[in-house]
Short mmCIF file of C-alpha atoms in Angstrom, two decimals:
data_model
loop_
_atom_site.label_atom_id
_atom_site.label_comp_id
_atom_site.label_asym_id
_atom_site.label_seq_id
_atom_site.Cartn_x
_atom_site.Cartn_y
_atom_site.Cartn_z
CA MET H 1 -25.24 14.22 -16.10
CA PRO H 2 -23.90 11.63 -13.57
CA THR H 3 -22.15 12.88 -10.45
CA ALA H 4 -18.36 12.44 -10.55
CA LYS H 5 -16.96 9.97 -8.10
CA THR H 6 -13.44 10.28 -6.76
CA ALA H 7 -11.56 7.19 -5.58
CA LEU H 8 -8.51 7.15 -3.44
CA VAL H 9 -6.27 4.31 -4.59
CA LEU H 10 -3.38 3.19 -2.31
CA ALA H 11 -0.66 0.92 -3.59
CA GLY H 12 1.31 -1.76 -1.79
CA GLY H 13 5.00 -1.37 -0.90
CA GLY H 14 6.04 -2.76 2.51
CA SER H 15 7.64 -0.20 4.82
CA LEU H 16 7.27 2.42 2.11
CA GLY H 17 3.62 2.57 3.21
CA ALA H 18 4.81 5.37 5.50
CA VAL H 19 5.18 7.56 2.35
CA GLN H 20 1.44 7.35 1.80
CA VAL H 21 0.68 8.80 5.19
CA GLY H 22 2.72 11.98 4.48
CA MET H 23 0.94 12.21 1.10
CA LEU H 24 -2.50 11.83 2.74
CA GLN H 25 -1.65 14.58 5.30
CA ALA H 26 -1.01 17.07 2.42
CA LEU H 27 -4.11 15.97 0.52
CA VAL H 28 -6.39 16.33 3.59
CA GLU H 29 -4.89 19.77 4.35
CA ALA H 30 -5.70 20.73 0.83
CA ASP H 31 -9.36 19.76 1.42
CA VAL H 32 -9.28 16.97 -1.09
CA THR H 33 -12.27 14.69 -0.49
CA PHE H 34 -12.98 11.16 -1.67
CA ASP H 35 -16.06 8.98 -2.31
CA MET H 36 -14.38 5.57 -1.92
CA VAL H 37 -11.05 4.06 -0.86
CA VAL H 38 -9.44 1.12 -2.70
CA GLY H 39 -6.22 -0.43 -1.39
CA ALA H 40 -3.86 -3.35 -1.87
CA SER H 41 -1.37 -4.92 0.61
CA VAL H 42 0.03 -2.23 2.95
CA GLY H 43 -2.11 0.25 0.99
CA ALA H 44 -5.16 -1.67 2.18
CA ILE H 45 -4.04 -1.26 5.83
CA ASN H 46 -3.49 2.45 5.39
CA GLY H 47 -6.71 2.67 3.39
CA ALA H 48 -8.76 0.94 6.09
CA TYR H 49 -7.56 3.31 8.73
CA PHE H 50 -8.15 6.33 6.53
CA ALA H 51 -11.56 5.22 5.39
CA ALA H 52 -12.59 4.85 9.02
CA ARG H 53 -11.23 8.25 9.96
CA PRO H 54 -10.93 10.36 6.78
CA ASN H 55 -9.80 13.55 8.50
CA ALA H 56 -6.71 15.35 9.70
CA GLN H 57 -6.84 13.68 13.17
CA GLY H 58 -7.10 10.22 11.62
CA VAL H 59 -3.98 10.89 9.51
CA VAL H 60 -2.06 12.10 12.59
CA GLU H 61 -2.96 8.94 14.41
CA LEU H 62 -1.96 6.85 11.37
CA ALA H 63 1.40 8.65 11.27
CA ASP H 64 1.92 7.84 15.05
CA PHE H 65 1.18 4.23 14.29
CA TRP H 66 3.84 4.13 11.58
CA ARG H 67 6.41 5.88 13.82
CA GLY H 68 6.04 3.09 16.34
CA LEU H 69 6.57 0.25 13.84
CA ARG H 70 9.74 -1.86 13.81
CA LYS H 71 10.74 -4.62 11.43
CA ALA H 72 10.12 -7.24 14.13
CA ASP H 73 6.51 -6.08 14.42
CA VAL H 74 5.79 -7.18 10.87
CA PHE H 75 8.60 -9.67 9.97
CA PRO H 76 9.56 -11.40 13.30
CA PHE H 77 12.24 -13.71 11.95
CA SER H 78 13.78 -16.40 14.05
CA VAL H 79 16.33 -18.96 12.92
CA VAL H 80 14.45 -21.79 14.59
CA ASP H 81 11.06 -20.87 13.07
CA THR H 82 12.53 -20.38 9.60
CA LEU H 83 14.37 -23.73 9.71
CA THR H 84 11.20 -25.41 10.91
CA ALA H 85 9.31 -23.92 8.02
CA ILE H 86 11.84 -25.25 5.51
CA LEU H 87 12.22 -28.67 7.03
CA ARG H 88 8.50 -29.23 7.33
CA GLY H 89 7.76 -27.80 3.89
CA ARG H 90 5.31 -25.30 5.51
CA GLY H 91 5.00 -23.20 2.40
CA HIS H 92 5.61 -19.88 4.25
CA LEU H 93 8.45 -18.56 6.35
CA LEU H 94 6.52 -16.62 8.93
CA ARG H 95 3.41 -17.07 10.95
CA THR H 96 0.87 -14.24 10.93
CA SER H 97 0.59 -13.83 14.70
CA ALA H 98 2.72 -10.58 14.86
CA LEU H 99 1.03 -9.04 11.80
CA GLN H 100 -2.37 -10.05 13.14
CA SER H 101 -1.69 -8.50 16.52
CA LEU H 102 -0.46 -5.31 14.78
CA VAL H 103 -3.63 -5.06 12.61
CA ARG H 104 -5.91 -5.81 15.55
CA ARG H 105 -4.29 -3.19 17.76
CA SER H 106 -4.42 -0.45 15.13
CA LEU H 107 -7.62 -1.00 13.28
CA PRO H 108 -10.55 1.25 14.41
CA ILE H 109 -13.19 -1.01 12.93
CA GLU H 110 -14.21 -4.65 12.95
CA LEU H 111 -16.23 -4.90 9.68
CA ILE H 112 -15.27 -3.38 6.37
CA GLU H 113 -18.63 -1.85 5.95
CA GLU H 114 -18.29 0.12 9.21
CA THR H 115 -15.95 2.71 7.65
CA GLU H 116 -17.04 6.18 7.05
CA LEU H 117 -15.96 6.07 3.41
CA PRO H 118 -16.77 2.94 1.33
CA LEU H 119 -13.69 0.68 1.63
CA HIS H 120 -12.63 -1.97 -0.93
CA ILE H 121 -9.73 -4.32 -0.09
CA VAL H 122 -7.83 -6.03 -3.00
CA THR H 123 -6.64 -9.61 -2.57
CA THR H 124 -5.49 -12.31 -4.99
CA ASN H 125 -7.06 -15.71 -5.44
CA LEU H 126 -4.25 -18.18 -4.74
CA LEU H 127 -5.55 -20.79 -7.16
CA SER H 128 -6.71 -18.69 -10.10
CA GLY H 129 -4.57 -15.59 -9.68
CA ALA H 130 -7.66 -13.51 -10.19
CA GLU H 131 -8.16 -10.23 -8.22
CA GLU H 132 -10.72 -10.68 -5.46
CA LEU H 133 -12.30 -7.44 -4.18
CA LEU H 134 -13.51 -7.49 -0.52
CA SER H 135 -16.05 -4.77 0.30
CA SER H 136 -17.75 -6.31 3.37
CA GLY H 137 -17.05 -8.71 6.14
CA ASN H 138 -14.26 -9.10 8.73
CA ALA H 139 -11.74 -6.28 8.15
CA GLU H 140 -8.90 -7.99 10.06
CA GLN H 141 -9.04 -11.19 7.94
CA ALA H 142 -9.38 -9.19 4.70
CA LEU H 143 -6.27 -7.13 5.57
CA LEU H 144 -4.27 -10.20 6.56
CA ALA H 145 -5.13 -11.68 3.16
CA SER H 146 -4.28 -8.57 1.27
CA ALA H 147 -0.89 -8.39 3.01
CA ALA H 148 -0.08 -12.11 2.72
CA ILE H 149 3.15 -11.93 0.73
CA PRO H 150 3.67 -15.21 -1.09
CA LEU H 151 6.17 -17.59 0.61
CA VAL H 152 6.52 -15.17 3.57
CA PHE H 153 2.98 -15.34 5.13
CA PRO H 154 0.34 -18.08 4.76
CA SER H 155 -2.68 -17.62 2.58
CA VAL H 156 -5.98 -16.66 4.31
CA ARG H 157 -9.22 -18.62 3.73
CA ILE H 158 -12.30 -16.40 3.40
CA GLY H 159 -15.38 -18.32 2.49
CA ASP H 160 -14.37 -20.94 -0.04
CA LYS H 161 -11.38 -18.99 -1.35
CA LEU H 162 -7.71 -18.99 -0.45
CA LEU H 163 -6.42 -15.41 -0.67
CA ILE H 164 -2.98 -13.86 -0.82
CA ASP H 165 -1.33 -10.45 -1.25
CA GLY H 166 -3.46 -8.10 -3.39
CA GLY H 167 -0.29 -6.78 -4.96
CA VAL H 168 0.11 -9.95 -6.93
CA ALA H 169 -3.01 -9.34 -8.98
CA SER H 170 -3.05 -5.48 -8.78
CA ASN H 171 -0.64 -3.61 -6.59
CA THR H 172 -2.18 -0.31 -7.52
CA PRO H 173 -5.87 -1.11 -8.13
CA ILE H 174 -6.88 1.55 -10.60
CA ALA H 175 -8.95 -1.05 -12.49
CA SER H 176 -11.00 -1.86 -9.41
CA ALA H 177 -11.69 1.81 -8.73
CA VAL H 178 -12.89 2.36 -12.33
CA SER H 179 -15.07 -0.76 -12.22
CA LEU H 180 -16.62 0.56 -9.01
CA GLY H 181 -17.74 3.69 -10.86
CA ALA H 182 -14.89 6.14 -10.17
CA THR H 183 -14.56 8.84 -12.75
CA ARG H 184 -11.65 10.49 -11.01
CA VAL H 185 -8.84 8.55 -9.45
CA ILE H 186 -6.16 9.93 -7.07
CA VAL H 187 -3.38 7.39 -6.80
CA VAL H 188 -1.25 7.43 -3.66
CA PRO H 189 1.81 5.29 -4.52
CA THR H 190 4.64 4.09 -2.29
CA GLY H 191 7.44 4.26 -4.80
CA PHE H 192 10.46 2.04 -5.28
CA GLY H 193 14.20 2.22 -4.36
CA CYS H 194 15.23 3.95 -7.56
CA ALA H 195 18.57 4.90 -5.94
CA CYS H 196 19.36 1.55 -4.30
CA PRO H 197 23.13 1.11 -4.84
CA ARG H 198 22.89 -2.66 -4.56
CA PRO H 199 20.23 -5.41 -4.32
CA PRO H 200 18.53 -5.76 -0.91
CA HIS H 201 20.04 -8.43 1.35
CA GLY H 202 18.02 -11.46 2.21
CA LEU H 203 15.30 -13.54 0.56
CA VAL H 204 12.28 -11.62 1.79
CA ALA H 205 13.83 -8.20 1.23
CA LEU H 206 14.80 -9.18 -2.35
CA ALA H 207 11.31 -10.64 -2.96
CA LEU H 208 9.63 -7.44 -1.77
CA HIS H 209 11.96 -5.29 -3.82
CA THR H 210 11.36 -7.32 -6.99
CA LEU H 211 7.60 -7.26 -6.44
CA ASN H 212 7.70 -3.58 -5.99
CA LEU H 213 9.64 -2.92 -9.20
CA MET H 214 7.20 -5.06 -11.11
CA SER H 215 4.35 -3.18 -9.54
CA MET H 216 5.66 0.19 -10.66
CA ARG H 217 5.74 -1.03 -14.23
CA GLN H 218 2.18 -2.33 -13.82
CA LEU H 219 1.11 1.06 -12.49
CA VAL H 220 2.46 2.84 -15.61
CA ARG H 221 0.59 0.39 -17.82
CA ASP H 222 -2.68 0.90 -15.96
CA ILE H 223 -2.43 4.67 -16.00
CA GLU H 224 -2.20 4.51 -19.78
CA LEU H 225 -4.90 1.80 -20.14
CA TYR H 226 -7.56 3.47 -18.02
CA ALA H 227 -6.91 7.11 -18.90
CA PRO H 228 -9.82 7.11 -21.49
CA ARG H 229 -12.27 6.03 -18.74
CA ALA H 230 -11.25 8.22 -15.80
CA SER H 231 -9.22 11.24 -14.85
CA ILE H 232 -6.13 9.76 -13.17
CA HIS H 233 -3.84 11.80 -10.96
CA VAL H 234 -0.78 10.09 -9.52
CA VAL H 235 0.79 11.80 -6.52
CA ALA H 236 4.45 12.13 -7.41
CA PRO H 237 6.51 9.31 -5.74
CA LEU H 238 9.59 10.33 -3.77
CA CYS H 239 12.62 10.43 -6.02
CA PRO H 240 15.43 9.63 -5.43
CA LEU H 241 14.44 7.05 -2.84
CA ASN H 242 17.14 4.96 -1.30
CA ALA H 243 15.04 3.11 1.29
CA SER H 244 14.09 -0.53 0.70
CA VAL H 245 10.58 -1.84 1.18
CA PHE H 246 11.99 -3.79 4.17
CA ASP H 247 13.45 -0.83 6.09
CA PHE H 248 11.44 0.63 8.93
CA SER H 249 14.17 2.90 10.19
CA GLN H 250 13.50 5.89 7.95
CA THR H 251 9.80 6.41 8.79
CA ASP H 252 10.15 9.99 10.08
CA GLN H 253 12.08 11.17 7.03
CA LEU H 254 9.72 9.41 4.65
CA LEU H 255 6.64 10.99 6.24
CA LEU H 256 8.17 14.50 6.12
CA ARG H 257 9.52 14.20 2.60
CA ALA H 258 6.24 12.82 1.23
CA TYR H 259 4.27 15.62 3.00
CA HIS H 260 6.40 18.40 1.54
CA SER H 261 6.64 16.84 -1.96
CA THR H 262 2.91 16.39 -2.14
CA GLN H 263 2.35 19.95 -1.09
CA THR H 264 4.57 20.98 -4.06
CA TRP H 265 2.77 18.48 -6.35
CA ILE H 266 -0.62 20.11 -5.43
CA GLU H 267 0.76 23.66 -5.87
CA GLU H 268 2.09 22.72 -9.33
CA GLY H 269 -1.31 21.47 -10.52
CA GLY H 270 -1.05 17.79 -9.75
CA LEU H 271 -4.81 17.56 -9.00
CA ILE H 272 -5.48 18.87 -12.52
CA LEU H 273 -2.70 17.28 -14.58
CA THR H 274 -2.91 13.66 -15.59
CA GLY H 275 -0.40 11.11 -16.88
CA VAL H 276 2.59 9.16 -15.76
CA PRO H 277 4.93 11.11 -13.38
CA ASP H 278 8.59 11.38 -14.48
CA SER H 279 9.68 9.52 -11.38
CA LEU H 280 7.84 6.44 -12.53
CA LYS H 281 9.55 6.37 -15.92
CA ALA H 282 12.78 4.47 -16.35
CA HIS H 283 15.67 6.56 -15.15
CA THR H 284 18.94 6.53 -13.30
CA HIS H 285 20.69 8.73 -10.76
CA HIS H 286 24.37 9.68 -11.18
CA SER H 287 26.43 10.15 -8.05
CA GLY H 288 28.90 12.94 -7.55
#
């Protein structure tokens, strides 16, 4: 009988990537172990760090990294640069210099294959729209490609391919994990602003929010589609969640809430139960 393989799958979701770190802390404390890590977009960045240091200390360091993040570290908008991009038809609003510096400063490895756990980074082929899985090579370039939000950051050329945000092809890459041989999949989502009282302000914030909503629907579809081939356990997303994917001011609260909610999820049998969590199903919140 073949040995079961457990994959950790990390979704994209902008600043809500902080949620994943609290979830990982609870999973590590519960002695959950993994055979591979598969991530897209911000989930790839968290996944790379965790795959390199898949232990409690690694998660503590990742949490400290998130606590130090500000919006300007990832999205350093300036009126001059934005106008220049528009006037010159640059195709993207921001340069990658800030994001590149951030990734370089925080990443504990240079090559994808140097991680302790096998790491697979999901990107999207800009020309074909196909999912491109990167399992070796320069980690920094792979992560920049996986986080290259269309229209916001430029595409990244790796070999003969132009690559963009992995979330476009597969924001929660369950399919990739199953194709890599996983028979058990633990999905660490980010969630979406289910309690947002109004649309996010600004082009980039609205684009990220829209992409995230679409990704949650995609996740529900993939859970149902791949359930016959693997045991899929989705850590319950935070709900209600009134933070946008563009807001880096609530990191501490998100880390703590995600840690405690994941502890509860584990205690209530989340590592045994499968299916779509209620918080991913269509619902509303009533004030008052």
